[in-house]
Short mmCIF file of C-alpha atoms in Angstrom, two decimals:
data_model
loop_
_atom_site.label_atom_id
_atom_site.label_comp_id
_atom_site.label_asym_id
_atom_site.label_seq_id
_atom_site.Cartn_x
_atom_site.Cartn_y
_atom_site.Cartn_z
CA MET Z 1 5.62 2.72 -31.86
CA SER Z 2 9.14 2.02 -32.06
CA ILE Z 3 9.82 5.70 -33.34
CA ALA Z 4 7.31 6.67 -30.68
CA ALA Z 5 9.23 5.20 -28.17
CA SER Z 6 12.37 6.60 -28.76
CA VAL Z 7 11.35 10.04 -28.20
CA PRO Z 8 12.37 11.29 -24.67
CA ILE Z 9 9.37 11.43 -22.68
CA ALA Z 10 10.43 15.31 -21.23
CA ARG Z 11 9.63 16.20 -25.11
CA ALA Z 12 6.06 14.96 -24.67
CA GLN Z 13 4.74 17.47 -27.62
CA ARG Z 14 7.09 15.58 -30.34
CA ASN Z 15 6.40 12.20 -29.13
CA LEU Z 16 3.88 10.17 -31.61
CA ALA Z 17 3.18 7.54 -28.91
CA PRO Z 18 -0.53 8.79 -28.23
CA LEU Z 19 -1.21 9.14 -32.04
CA SER Z 20 0.33 5.51 -32.52
CA VAL Z 21 -1.90 4.05 -29.66
CA ALA Z 22 -4.99 5.68 -31.13
CA ALA Z 23 -4.30 4.53 -34.92
CA ALA Z 24 -3.55 0.66 -33.09
CA SER Z 25 -6.87 0.79 -30.72
CA PHE Z 26 -8.67 2.11 -34.08
CA LEU Z 27 -7.61 -0.96 -36.41
CA LEU Z 28 -8.23 -3.52 -33.45
CA LEU Z 29 -11.65 -2.21 -33.05
CA LEU Z 30 -12.31 -2.48 -36.87
CA VAL Z 31 -11.55 -5.71 -37.10
CA SER Z 32 -13.75 -6.79 -34.31
CA GLY Z 33 -16.33 -4.48 -35.48
CA ASP Z 34 -19.31 -6.62 -35.51
CA SER Z 35 -18.33 -6.94 -31.54
CA LEU Z 36 -19.41 -2.88 -31.42
CA LEU Z 37 -23.01 -4.06 -33.13
CA HIS Z 38 -24.71 -6.01 -29.79
CA ASP Z 39 -26.70 -3.53 -28.26
CA PRO Z 40 -30.56 -3.09 -29.25
CA ASP Z 41 -30.55 0.51 -28.48
CA THR Z 42 -28.50 1.30 -31.16
CA LEU Z 43 -31.33 0.46 -33.45
CA TRP Z 44 -33.82 3.12 -32.11
CA GLN Z 45 -30.85 5.76 -31.94
CA ILE Z 46 -30.39 5.44 -35.19
CA LYS Z 47 -34.19 5.67 -35.64
CA VAL Z 48 -34.47 9.01 -33.59
CA GLY Z 49 -31.60 10.41 -35.56
CA ASP Z 50 -32.86 9.93 -38.87
CA TRP Z 51 -36.31 11.75 -37.17
CA ILE Z 52 -34.37 14.69 -36.16
CA LEU Z 53 -32.79 15.12 -39.53
CA ASP Z 54 -36.04 14.68 -41.06
CA HIS Z 55 -37.90 17.26 -39.19
CA ARG Z 56 -34.98 19.68 -38.25
CA THR Z 57 -36.02 19.71 -34.61
CA VAL Z 58 -35.42 17.40 -31.56
CA PRO Z 59 -38.41 15.62 -29.70
CA TRP Z 60 -39.80 16.64 -26.69
CA THR Z 61 -42.53 13.99 -26.34
CA ASP Z 62 -42.56 10.21 -26.84
CA LEU Z 63 -42.87 9.04 -30.80
CA TYR Z 64 -42.50 5.20 -30.55
CA SER Z 65 -44.18 3.80 -27.38
CA LEU Z 66 -47.23 1.83 -26.98
CA THR Z 67 -47.46 2.71 -23.50
CA ARG Z 68 -45.66 5.96 -22.91
CA GLN Z 69 -46.92 7.86 -26.54
CA GLY Z 70 -47.29 11.19 -25.95
CA GLU Z 71 -45.58 12.00 -22.72
CA VAL Z 72 -42.50 14.11 -21.98
CA TRP Z 73 -39.61 12.55 -23.49
CA LEU Z 74 -35.89 14.39 -24.17
CA SER Z 75 -33.46 13.13 -26.19
CA THR Z 76 -29.99 14.03 -24.22
CA SER Z 77 -28.24 12.44 -26.89
CA TRP Z 78 -29.63 14.14 -29.93
CA LEU Z 79 -26.06 14.66 -31.49
CA SER Z 80 -24.62 11.32 -31.05
CA GLN Z 81 -28.02 10.19 -32.87
CA VAL Z 82 -27.61 12.20 -35.67
CA LEU Z 83 -24.26 11.18 -36.06
CA PHE Z 84 -25.00 7.54 -36.07
CA ALA Z 85 -28.21 8.30 -38.36
CA THR Z 86 -25.59 10.22 -40.95
CA ALA Z 87 -22.95 7.40 -40.68
CA TYR Z 88 -25.58 4.70 -41.40
CA SER Z 89 -27.19 6.47 -44.18
CA TRP Z 90 -23.60 6.67 -45.59
CA TRP Z 91 -22.08 3.47 -45.20
CA GLY Z 92 -24.60 1.09 -44.01
CA TRP Z 93 -23.23 -0.53 -40.22
CA GLY Z 94 -19.79 0.17 -41.55
CA GLY Z 95 -20.70 3.60 -40.45
CA PRO Z 96 -21.25 3.25 -36.82
CA VAL Z 97 -18.64 0.89 -36.77
CA VAL Z 98 -16.27 3.47 -37.80
CA LEU Z 99 -17.63 6.37 -35.96
CA THR Z 100 -17.60 4.32 -32.68
CA ALA Z 101 -13.96 2.64 -33.26
CA ALA Z 102 -12.57 6.29 -34.03
CA ALA Z 103 -14.22 7.60 -30.61
CA ILE Z 104 -12.46 5.09 -28.40
CA ALA Z 105 -9.23 5.63 -30.31
CA LEU Z 106 -9.17 9.13 -30.03
CA ALA Z 107 -10.41 8.59 -26.38
CA MET Z 108 -7.13 6.28 -25.72
CA GLY Z 109 -4.66 8.61 -27.49
CA VAL Z 110 -5.63 11.40 -25.67
CA LEU Z 111 -5.54 9.67 -22.08
CA LEU Z 112 -2.24 8.60 -23.11
CA ALA Z 113 -1.13 12.13 -23.82
CA PHE Z 114 -2.31 13.23 -20.45
CA LEU Z 115 -0.70 10.33 -18.48
CA GLN Z 116 2.54 10.98 -20.35
CA ARG Z 117 2.89 14.34 -18.49
CA HIS Z 118 3.96 12.85 -15.29
CA LEU Z 119 4.65 8.78 -16.56
CA ASP Z 120 7.29 7.18 -18.58
CA LEU Z 121 5.51 5.53 -21.76
CA PRO Z 122 5.89 1.79 -20.55
CA TYR Z 123 3.52 2.82 -17.30
CA ALA Z 124 1.33 5.28 -18.87
CA LEU Z 125 0.86 2.61 -21.60
CA VAL Z 126 -0.08 -0.18 -18.73
CA PHE Z 127 -3.01 2.48 -17.57
CA CYS Z 128 -4.50 3.01 -20.89
CA LEU Z 129 -4.72 -1.08 -21.62
CA LEU Z 130 -6.11 -1.20 -18.10
CA ALA Z 131 -8.46 1.47 -19.29
CA ILE Z 132 -9.57 0.12 -22.72
CA THR Z 133 -10.17 -3.48 -20.77
CA LEU Z 134 -12.15 -2.08 -18.04
CA ALA Z 135 -14.27 -0.38 -20.88
CA ALA Z 136 -14.56 -3.50 -23.23
CA PRO Z 137 -18.15 -4.68 -21.94
CA HIS Z 138 -19.56 -1.30 -22.59
CA LEU Z 139 -17.69 -0.30 -25.64
CA LEU Z 140 -20.44 -0.66 -27.92
CA ALA Z 141 -22.09 1.96 -31.10
CA ARG Z 142 -23.88 3.98 -28.41
CA PRO Z 143 -24.02 7.70 -27.28
CA HIS Z 144 -21.71 7.19 -24.21
CA VAL Z 145 -19.04 6.04 -26.33
CA LEU Z 146 -18.85 8.89 -28.74
CA ALA Z 147 -18.89 11.31 -25.74
CA LEU Z 148 -15.67 9.02 -24.29
CA PRO Z 149 -12.92 11.26 -25.74
CA VAL Z 150 -14.59 14.67 -24.51
CA MET Z 151 -15.17 12.99 -21.18
CA VAL Z 152 -11.31 12.13 -21.32
CA ALA Z 153 -10.14 15.52 -22.39
CA TRP Z 154 -12.32 17.65 -19.74
CA SER Z 155 -11.27 15.24 -16.61
CA GLY Z 156 -7.48 15.41 -17.88
CA ALA Z 157 -7.61 19.15 -18.15
CA LEU Z 158 -9.54 19.48 -15.07
CA MET Z 159 -6.70 17.52 -13.29
CA ALA Z 160 -3.98 19.13 -14.99
CA ALA Z 161 -5.11 22.49 -13.70
CA ALA Z 162 -5.29 21.08 -10.24
CA ASP Z 163 -1.96 19.92 -10.51
CA ARG Z 164 -0.55 23.15 -11.39
CA GLY Z 165 -2.29 24.87 -8.70
CA ARG Z 166 -4.66 27.07 -11.13
CA ALA Z 167 -8.19 27.08 -12.31
CA PRO Z 168 -9.35 25.52 -15.48
CA SER Z 169 -9.19 28.06 -18.52
CA PHE Z 170 -12.59 29.32 -19.65
CA MET Z 171 -11.62 27.90 -23.23
CA LEU Z 172 -12.53 24.40 -21.74
CA LEU Z 173 -16.04 25.30 -21.60
CA PRO Z 174 -16.91 24.54 -25.03
CA LEU Z 175 -15.73 20.92 -24.19
CA ILE Z 176 -18.71 20.32 -21.85
CA ALA Z 177 -21.16 21.96 -24.10
CA LEU Z 178 -20.36 19.53 -26.78
CA TRP Z 179 -20.62 16.65 -23.83
CA ALA Z 180 -24.17 17.70 -23.21
CA ASN Z 181 -25.21 17.68 -26.81
CA LEU Z 182 -23.56 14.12 -26.93
CA HIS Z 183 -24.96 12.52 -23.64
CA GLY Z 184 -26.77 12.90 -20.83
CA GLY Z 185 -23.30 11.61 -18.93
CA PHE Z 186 -22.44 15.23 -18.40
CA VAL Z 187 -23.29 15.82 -15.25
CA LEU Z 188 -20.10 13.87 -14.34
CA GLY Z 189 -18.30 16.81 -15.71
CA LEU Z 190 -19.88 19.25 -13.71
CA ALA Z 191 -19.41 17.13 -10.56
CA LEU Z 192 -15.62 16.84 -11.35
CA VAL Z 193 -15.76 20.47 -11.23
CA GLY Z 194 -15.98 20.55 -7.62
CA ALA Z 195 -14.42 17.54 -6.63
CA ILE Z 196 -11.33 18.18 -8.44
CA GLY Z 197 -11.46 21.89 -8.01
CA LEU Z 198 -10.97 20.72 -4.10
CA GLU Z 199 -7.54 19.37 -5.23
CA ALA Z 200 -6.46 22.81 -6.41
CA LEU Z 201 -7.36 24.28 -3.05
CA TRP Z 202 -6.08 21.68 -0.84
CA ARG Z 203 -2.40 22.43 -2.91
CA ALA Z 204 -2.57 26.12 -3.08
CA PRO Z 205 -0.81 28.22 -0.24
CA ALA Z 206 -3.50 29.77 1.95
CA PRO Z 207 -3.01 33.06 0.76
CA ARG Z 208 -4.23 32.33 -2.75
CA ARG Z 209 -7.24 29.82 -1.49
CA LEU Z 210 -9.87 32.36 -1.51
CA ALA Z 211 -9.25 33.96 -4.97
CA LEU Z 212 -8.49 30.59 -6.62
CA ALA Z 213 -11.98 29.14 -4.96
CA MET Z 214 -13.53 32.11 -6.54
CA ARG Z 215 -11.80 31.16 -9.94
CA TRP Z 216 -12.98 27.62 -9.78
CA ALA Z 217 -16.33 28.78 -8.69
CA ALA Z 218 -16.53 31.12 -11.64
CA PHE Z 219 -15.56 28.28 -14.13
CA GLY Z 220 -18.24 25.79 -12.40
CA LEU Z 221 -20.92 28.44 -13.19
CA GLY Z 222 -19.75 29.08 -16.48
CA ALA Z 223 -19.50 25.01 -17.36
CA LEU Z 224 -23.30 24.68 -15.90
CA ALA Z 225 -24.34 27.37 -18.62
CA ALA Z 226 -22.52 25.98 -21.22
CA SER Z 227 -24.27 22.69 -20.38
CA CYS Z 228 -27.61 24.16 -21.28
CA CYS Z 229 -26.34 25.50 -24.67
CA THR Z 230 -28.28 22.63 -26.28
CA PRO Z 231 -31.83 22.67 -28.29
CA TYR Z 232 -33.45 21.80 -24.86
CA GLY Z 233 -31.93 24.73 -23.03
CA LEU Z 234 -32.27 24.63 -19.12
CA ASP Z 235 -34.40 21.19 -19.67
CA THR Z 236 -31.58 19.54 -20.44
CA LEU Z 237 -30.67 19.49 -16.85
CA LEU Z 238 -34.14 17.99 -16.16
CA GLY Z 239 -33.77 15.30 -18.92
CA ALA Z 240 -30.71 14.18 -17.02
CA ALA Z 241 -32.22 14.29 -13.95
CA ARG Z 242 -34.64 11.71 -15.05
CA ILE Z 243 -32.23 9.03 -15.91
CA LEU Z 244 -30.60 9.65 -12.38
CA SER Z 245 -33.98 9.01 -10.83
CA LEU Z 246 -34.79 5.53 -11.72
CA GLY Z 247 -34.39 4.17 -8.52
CA LYS Z 248 -34.86 0.52 -7.86
CA SER Z 249 -34.77 -0.11 -11.28
CA PHE Z 250 -31.77 0.40 -12.01
CA SER Z 251 -30.87 -3.31 -10.23
CA VAL Z 252 -33.14 -4.94 -12.93
CA ILE Z 253 -31.49 -3.11 -15.97
CA ALA Z 254 -28.57 -5.02 -16.98
CA GLU Z 255 -25.93 -2.11 -17.48
CA TRP Z 256 -27.35 -0.38 -14.24
CA ARG Z 257 -26.65 -3.54 -12.15
CA PRO Z 258 -23.95 -3.70 -9.34
CA ALA Z 259 -20.79 -5.17 -10.18
CA ASP Z 260 -20.77 -8.84 -9.77
CA PHE Z 261 -17.73 -10.32 -7.30
CA SER Z 262 -18.80 -13.77 -7.39
CA SER Z 263 -16.17 -14.59 -9.98
CA PHE Z 264 -12.75 -12.65 -10.94
CA SER Z 265 -13.12 -10.09 -13.58
CA PRO Z 266 -11.00 -7.31 -14.70
CA PHE Z 267 -12.60 -5.20 -12.59
CA ALA Z 268 -12.16 -6.90 -9.37
CA GLY Z 269 -7.92 -7.50 -10.32
CA ALA Z 270 -8.00 -3.49 -10.81
CA LEU Z 271 -9.47 -2.82 -7.38
CA LEU Z 272 -6.95 -5.60 -5.97
CA GLY Z 273 -4.02 -4.34 -7.87
CA LEU Z 274 -4.64 -0.51 -6.44
CA LEU Z 275 -5.26 -1.76 -2.80
CA GLY Z 276 -1.99 -3.73 -3.11
CA LEU Z 277 -0.44 -0.80 -4.53
CA GLY Z 278 -1.31 1.32 -1.84
CA LEU Z 279 -0.17 -1.10 0.66
CA THR Z 280 3.11 -2.02 -0.65
CA ARG Z 281 4.21 1.15 -1.73
CA GLY Z 282 2.95 3.11 0.89
CA LEU Z 283 0.98 5.24 -1.23
CA THR Z 284 -0.31 8.75 0.14
CA LEU Z 285 -2.49 11.04 -1.37
CA SER Z 286 -4.21 14.11 -0.58
CA PRO Z 287 -7.82 13.96 1.04
CA PRO Z 288 -9.40 15.38 -2.20
CA ARG Z 289 -7.51 12.75 -4.48
CA VAL Z 290 -8.76 10.04 -1.82
CA LEU Z 291 -12.12 11.03 -1.97
CA LEU Z 292 -11.83 10.67 -5.69
CA ILE Z 293 -10.92 7.42 -6.23
CA LEU Z 294 -13.38 6.54 -3.16
CA GLY Z 295 -15.98 7.97 -5.13
CA THR Z 296 -15.09 6.68 -8.93
CA THR Z 297 -14.84 3.00 -7.33
CA TRP Z 298 -18.49 3.68 -5.64
CA MET Z 299 -20.24 4.50 -8.54
CA ALA Z 300 -18.48 1.48 -10.49
CA MET Z 301 -19.05 -1.10 -7.82
CA ALA Z 302 -22.72 0.18 -7.73
CA HIS Z 303 -23.47 0.20 -11.82
CA VAL Z 304 -21.54 -1.91 -13.87
CA ARG Z 305 -21.26 0.79 -16.70
CA SER Z 306 -19.69 3.44 -14.65
CA ILE Z 307 -16.52 0.86 -14.64
CA GLU Z 308 -15.07 2.65 -17.91
CA THR Z 309 -15.31 5.86 -15.70
CA PHE Z 310 -13.05 4.32 -13.20
CA GLY Z 311 -10.68 3.17 -15.81
CA VAL Z 312 -10.19 6.65 -17.00
CA LEU Z 313 -10.32 8.65 -14.11
CA VAL Z 314 -8.28 6.71 -11.28
CA PRO Z 315 -5.32 6.70 -13.70
CA LEU Z 316 -5.37 10.61 -14.05
CA VAL Z 317 -6.16 11.04 -10.66
CA LEU Z 318 -2.85 8.45 -9.57
CA ALA Z 319 -0.83 9.98 -12.68
CA GLN Z 320 1.16 13.05 -10.77
CA PRO Z 321 1.60 11.36 -7.42
CA LEU Z 322 3.10 8.29 -8.89
CA SER Z 323 5.30 10.57 -10.96
CA GLY Z 324 8.39 10.17 -8.84
CA TRP Z 325 7.78 6.50 -7.57
CA PHE Z 326 9.54 5.01 -11.35
CA LYS Z 327 13.06 5.47 -12.36
CA PRO Z 328 12.81 7.72 -15.60
CA ALA Z 329 13.57 5.86 -18.54
CA CYS Z 330 17.28 6.38 -19.86
CA ASP Z 331 17.33 8.79 -23.02
CA ALA Z 332 17.39 7.11 -26.30
CA PRO Z 333 20.55 7.24 -27.88
CA ARG Z 334 21.00 10.26 -30.17
CA GLY Z 335 20.69 8.68 -33.16
CA LEU Z 336 17.37 7.11 -32.49
CA ARG Z 337 15.96 10.65 -31.31
CA MET Z 338 13.55 12.37 -33.56
CA ALA Z 339 14.05 15.82 -34.65
CA PRO Z 340 11.22 18.33 -34.15
CA GLY Z 341 9.44 19.59 -37.06
CA ALA Z 342 9.29 18.14 -40.48
CA PRO Z 343 10.51 14.68 -39.64
CA ALA Z 344 7.75 14.25 -36.66
CA ALA Z 345 5.04 15.95 -39.02
CA LEU Z 346 5.98 13.49 -41.81
CA ALA Z 347 5.58 10.60 -39.33
CA ALA Z 348 2.32 11.63 -38.02
CA VAL Z 349 1.05 12.09 -41.79
CA ALA Z 350 2.23 8.39 -42.24
CA ILE Z 351 0.58 7.13 -39.15
CA VAL Z 352 -2.57 8.67 -40.46
CA LEU Z 353 -2.25 7.86 -44.10
CA ALA Z 354 -1.50 3.78 -43.43
CA THR Z 355 -4.44 3.95 -40.86
CA ALA Z 356 -6.79 5.11 -43.51
CA SER Z 357 -5.32 2.85 -46.17
CA ALA Z 358 -5.80 -0.34 -44.13
CA THR Z 359 -9.39 0.98 -42.99
CA ALA Z 360 -10.41 1.43 -46.52
CA THR Z 361 -8.72 -2.08 -47.56
CA PHE Z 362 -10.36 -4.20 -44.69
CA ALA Z 363 -14.20 -2.04 -45.12
CA ALA Z 364 -13.53 -3.26 -49.14
CA HIS Z 365 -13.65 -7.07 -48.01
CA HIS Z 366 -16.13 -6.87 -45.23
CA THR Z 367 -19.70 -6.39 -44.77
CA PHE Z 368 -20.51 -5.32 -41.07
CA ALA Z 369 -23.90 -6.78 -39.41
CA PHE Z 370 -25.81 -5.98 -36.56
CA SER Z 371 -26.15 -8.64 -33.86
CA THR Z 372 -28.66 -11.00 -35.03
CA ALA Z 373 -29.68 -12.01 -31.15
CA GLN Z 374 -31.32 -8.43 -31.01
CA THR Z 375 -33.20 -8.48 -34.56
CA PRO Z 376 -35.98 -11.02 -34.59
CA VAL Z 377 -36.71 -10.77 -37.99
CA ALA Z 378 -38.86 -14.00 -39.05
CA ALA Z 379 -41.04 -13.44 -35.31
CA VAL Z 380 -41.56 -9.87 -36.59
CA ASN Z 381 -42.74 -11.07 -40.00
CA VAL Z 382 -44.90 -13.28 -38.65
CA LEU Z 383 -46.49 -10.41 -36.51
CA THR Z 384 -47.02 -8.23 -39.65
CA GLU Z 385 -48.65 -11.09 -41.31
CA ARG Z 386 -50.95 -10.90 -38.62
CA LYS Z 387 -51.63 -7.35 -38.12
CA ALA Z 388 -50.75 -7.64 -34.67
CA ALA Z 389 -50.37 -3.84 -33.83
CA ARG Z 390 -50.32 -4.18 -29.84
CA ILE Z 391 -47.11 -6.34 -28.57
CA PHE Z 392 -45.90 -6.89 -25.08
CA ASN Z 393 -41.97 -7.40 -25.72
CA SER Z 394 -39.02 -8.31 -24.22
CA TYR Z 395 -37.05 -5.30 -23.20
CA GLY Z 396 -33.98 -6.17 -25.85
CA PHE Z 397 -36.45 -6.40 -28.76
CA GLY Z 398 -37.79 -2.57 -28.39
CA GLY Z 399 -35.18 -1.34 -30.06
CA TYR Z 400 -35.89 -3.61 -33.62
CA LEU Z 401 -39.80 -3.20 -33.00
CA ILE Z 402 -39.26 0.75 -33.33
CA VAL Z 403 -37.04 0.35 -36.75
CA ARG Z 404 -39.76 -1.70 -38.03
CA ASP Z 405 -42.62 0.71 -37.06
CA ILE Z 406 -44.00 -1.19 -34.45
CA ARG Z 407 -44.87 0.40 -30.94
CA PRO Z 408 -42.95 -1.58 -28.40
CA TYR Z 409 -44.50 -2.16 -24.79
CA VAL Z 410 -41.07 -1.15 -23.64
CA ASP Z 411 -37.79 -0.32 -24.99
CA GLY Z 412 -34.28 0.87 -23.95
CA ARG Z 413 -35.50 4.72 -23.19
CA SER Z 414 -35.65 3.61 -19.51
CA GLU Z 415 -35.86 7.25 -18.27
CA LEU Z 416 -39.28 7.57 -20.37
CA TYR Z 417 -40.97 4.45 -18.33
CA GLY Z 418 -39.95 5.34 -14.85
CA GLU Z 419 -38.96 3.44 -11.73
CA LYS Z 420 -42.87 1.78 -11.21
CA PHE Z 421 -43.14 0.88 -14.49
CA LEU Z 422 -39.79 -0.71 -15.16
CA MET Z 423 -40.00 -2.99 -11.95
CA ASP Z 424 -43.92 -3.99 -12.75
CA TYR Z 425 -42.65 -5.17 -16.30
CA PHE Z 426 -39.59 -6.60 -15.16
CA ALA Z 427 -41.52 -8.48 -12.23
CA ALA Z 428 -44.28 -9.85 -14.87
CA GLU Z 429 -41.59 -10.79 -17.84
CA ASP Z 430 -39.09 -12.70 -15.33
CA GLY Z 431 -42.26 -14.66 -13.92
CA ARG Z 432 -42.14 -13.44 -10.74
CA ASP Z 433 -45.83 -11.85 -10.92
CA VAL Z 434 -48.03 -14.03 -13.01
CA SER Z 435 -51.10 -11.97 -12.16
CA GLY Z 436 -48.95 -8.88 -13.10
CA LEU Z 437 -48.58 -10.25 -16.07
CA LEU Z 438 -51.78 -11.12 -17.27
CA ARG Z 439 -53.31 -7.97 -15.77
CA MET Z 440 -50.66 -5.85 -18.05
CA LEU Z 441 -51.89 -7.88 -21.39
CA ASP Z 442 -55.35 -7.48 -20.43
CA ASP Z 443 -55.43 -3.75 -19.59
CA ASN Z 444 -53.03 -3.08 -22.53
CA ARG Z 445 -55.10 -5.08 -25.03
CA ILE Z 446 -52.07 -6.70 -26.18
CA ASP Z 447 -52.61 -8.58 -29.40
CA ALA Z 448 -49.64 -10.79 -29.46
CA THR Z 449 -46.24 -11.09 -27.52
CA LEU Z 450 -42.67 -11.14 -28.84
CA LEU Z 451 -39.94 -12.74 -25.98
CA THR Z 452 -37.17 -14.32 -25.81
CA PRO Z 453 -37.05 -18.07 -25.86
CA ASP Z 454 -35.70 -18.66 -22.26
CA SER Z 455 -38.10 -15.84 -21.07
CA PRO Z 456 -40.24 -17.23 -18.25
CA ALA Z 457 -43.21 -14.98 -19.35
CA ALA Z 458 -42.87 -17.21 -22.90
CA GLN Z 459 -42.89 -20.23 -20.55
CA VAL Z 460 -45.93 -19.04 -18.47
CA LEU Z 461 -48.03 -18.28 -21.60
CA ASP Z 462 -47.46 -22.07 -22.96
CA HIS Z 463 -49.85 -22.75 -20.26
CA ILE Z 464 -52.26 -19.81 -20.05
CA LYS Z 465 -55.69 -20.58 -21.40
CA GLY Z 466 -56.39 -18.04 -23.93
CA TRP Z 467 -52.57 -17.93 -25.41
CA LYS Z 468 -51.28 -19.83 -28.10
CA ARG Z 469 -47.53 -20.10 -29.22
CA VAL Z 470 -47.60 -19.38 -33.00
CA TYR Z 471 -44.04 -19.00 -33.70
CA ALA Z 472 -40.61 -19.91 -31.99
CA ASP Z 473 -37.09 -19.78 -33.32
CA GLU Z 474 -33.90 -19.50 -31.47
CA ILE Z 475 -34.04 -15.64 -31.39
CA ALA Z 476 -37.82 -15.24 -29.98
CA VAL Z 477 -41.10 -17.02 -29.38
CA VAL Z 478 -44.36 -15.50 -30.32
CA HIS Z 479 -47.86 -16.17 -28.50
CA ALA Z 480 -51.08 -14.89 -29.43
CA ARG Z 481 -54.63 -14.88 -28.42
CA ASP Z 482 -56.27 -18.10 -28.93
CA ASP Z 483 -59.00 -16.61 -30.80
CA GLN Z 484 -56.99 -15.04 -33.38
CA ALA Z 485 -54.46 -18.17 -33.40
CA VAL Z 486 -53.34 -20.14 -36.34
CA THR Z 487 -51.65 -23.52 -36.80
CA PRO Z 488 -48.42 -23.23 -34.94
CA SER Z 489 -45.13 -22.90 -37.21
CA SER Z 490 -41.38 -23.24 -36.16
CA GLY Z 491 -38.45 -21.59 -37.77
CA GLY Z 492 -34.71 -21.45 -37.65
#
């Protein structure tokens, strides 16, 4: 970083700061790699990826659920699932960790590169640090993280075109196609074409606006067509729309819940800092930029999973307006400046080799492991021994049941189950609808339940005639119908 910082910001093409930040981010995430393996969805993502590799096609109907078997389900993250499955087959859990860490690191490097177009390195680094801090709770081995560098590159390129008063190059269209194959969040990329295009039109002289609007419209149509370049074609948009149509069920799924301001959080701090910046420094933005910030802020407040989008987009929107606020850093002494060409290339190679060497050394002495809280191994072994085939499970256990070739009652594919099913399920599992719980168990001929120890439904079943607790440990509780019950046991 001392080498990178010595390069004048005006010569950003020779600045090694983005590569240095990417390398540092990667190594930091690698060392804490087990923290990336705390989401049960990772389990079924790999399972689906294995199925795609084995069958050389993508699924069109549900393959795993007890309650939705055979219904329409499009895997809009199929490419990410294949990448995770391939990485896992090569290196166990180390594969998804390295893949995830590399994607996050690349996103931070690309973000810094775009911010350095307008801001000196120290200020650009502050925004990058803010972005990764806001995204930290959602940095997990899941498809949205593999799409993160694509989102940053797409958003940054659109914003750069608007800053220049131009339309984006059609050479960017492969990015949205890649995004559409990695994750259903590509619809945000399509929306940004219109939102950022308004900023370009606002900046353009009146005589040029019609021609520029036509070029942005043509680019938007190209982006829409490119986003359908997936195995699902036009149905890719249908798959994304189903995710966005979950309605009230968003409020009961952790990652879709509104932001909580009952206690201080990095997101609350970022909002207060943004407000303070505008109030103390008289920040004036164009109406399109204001709308971009307001829209991104509303998304983050409505759904916590959008906070990472806030952390990326807001700095990109603010970078150009803030460029004249800060006094440029003085050029470094001539002796510290990096000459173009070979020395810069050698320094870049040295950073890459050092990162690779550190990765190999660390991986040789560390075994990555998936979160035990999401893998009720002993409890599922009991269910297997009892030959229980129809299981009512806690939401977070669905992925592990899929891996164990047991059909879950529900799992993380919320778009498959729909709003009504999820609202009824969570009301029953949370103990708010006991009669609904018993009705679900009877209507679906449930043999046994697999619930977390703190699940209200587990406490209810302890007192319901016809059900008996047959296993419990610190991870999961198993209840079986009384006519199937055996002597209770406990573990862990």
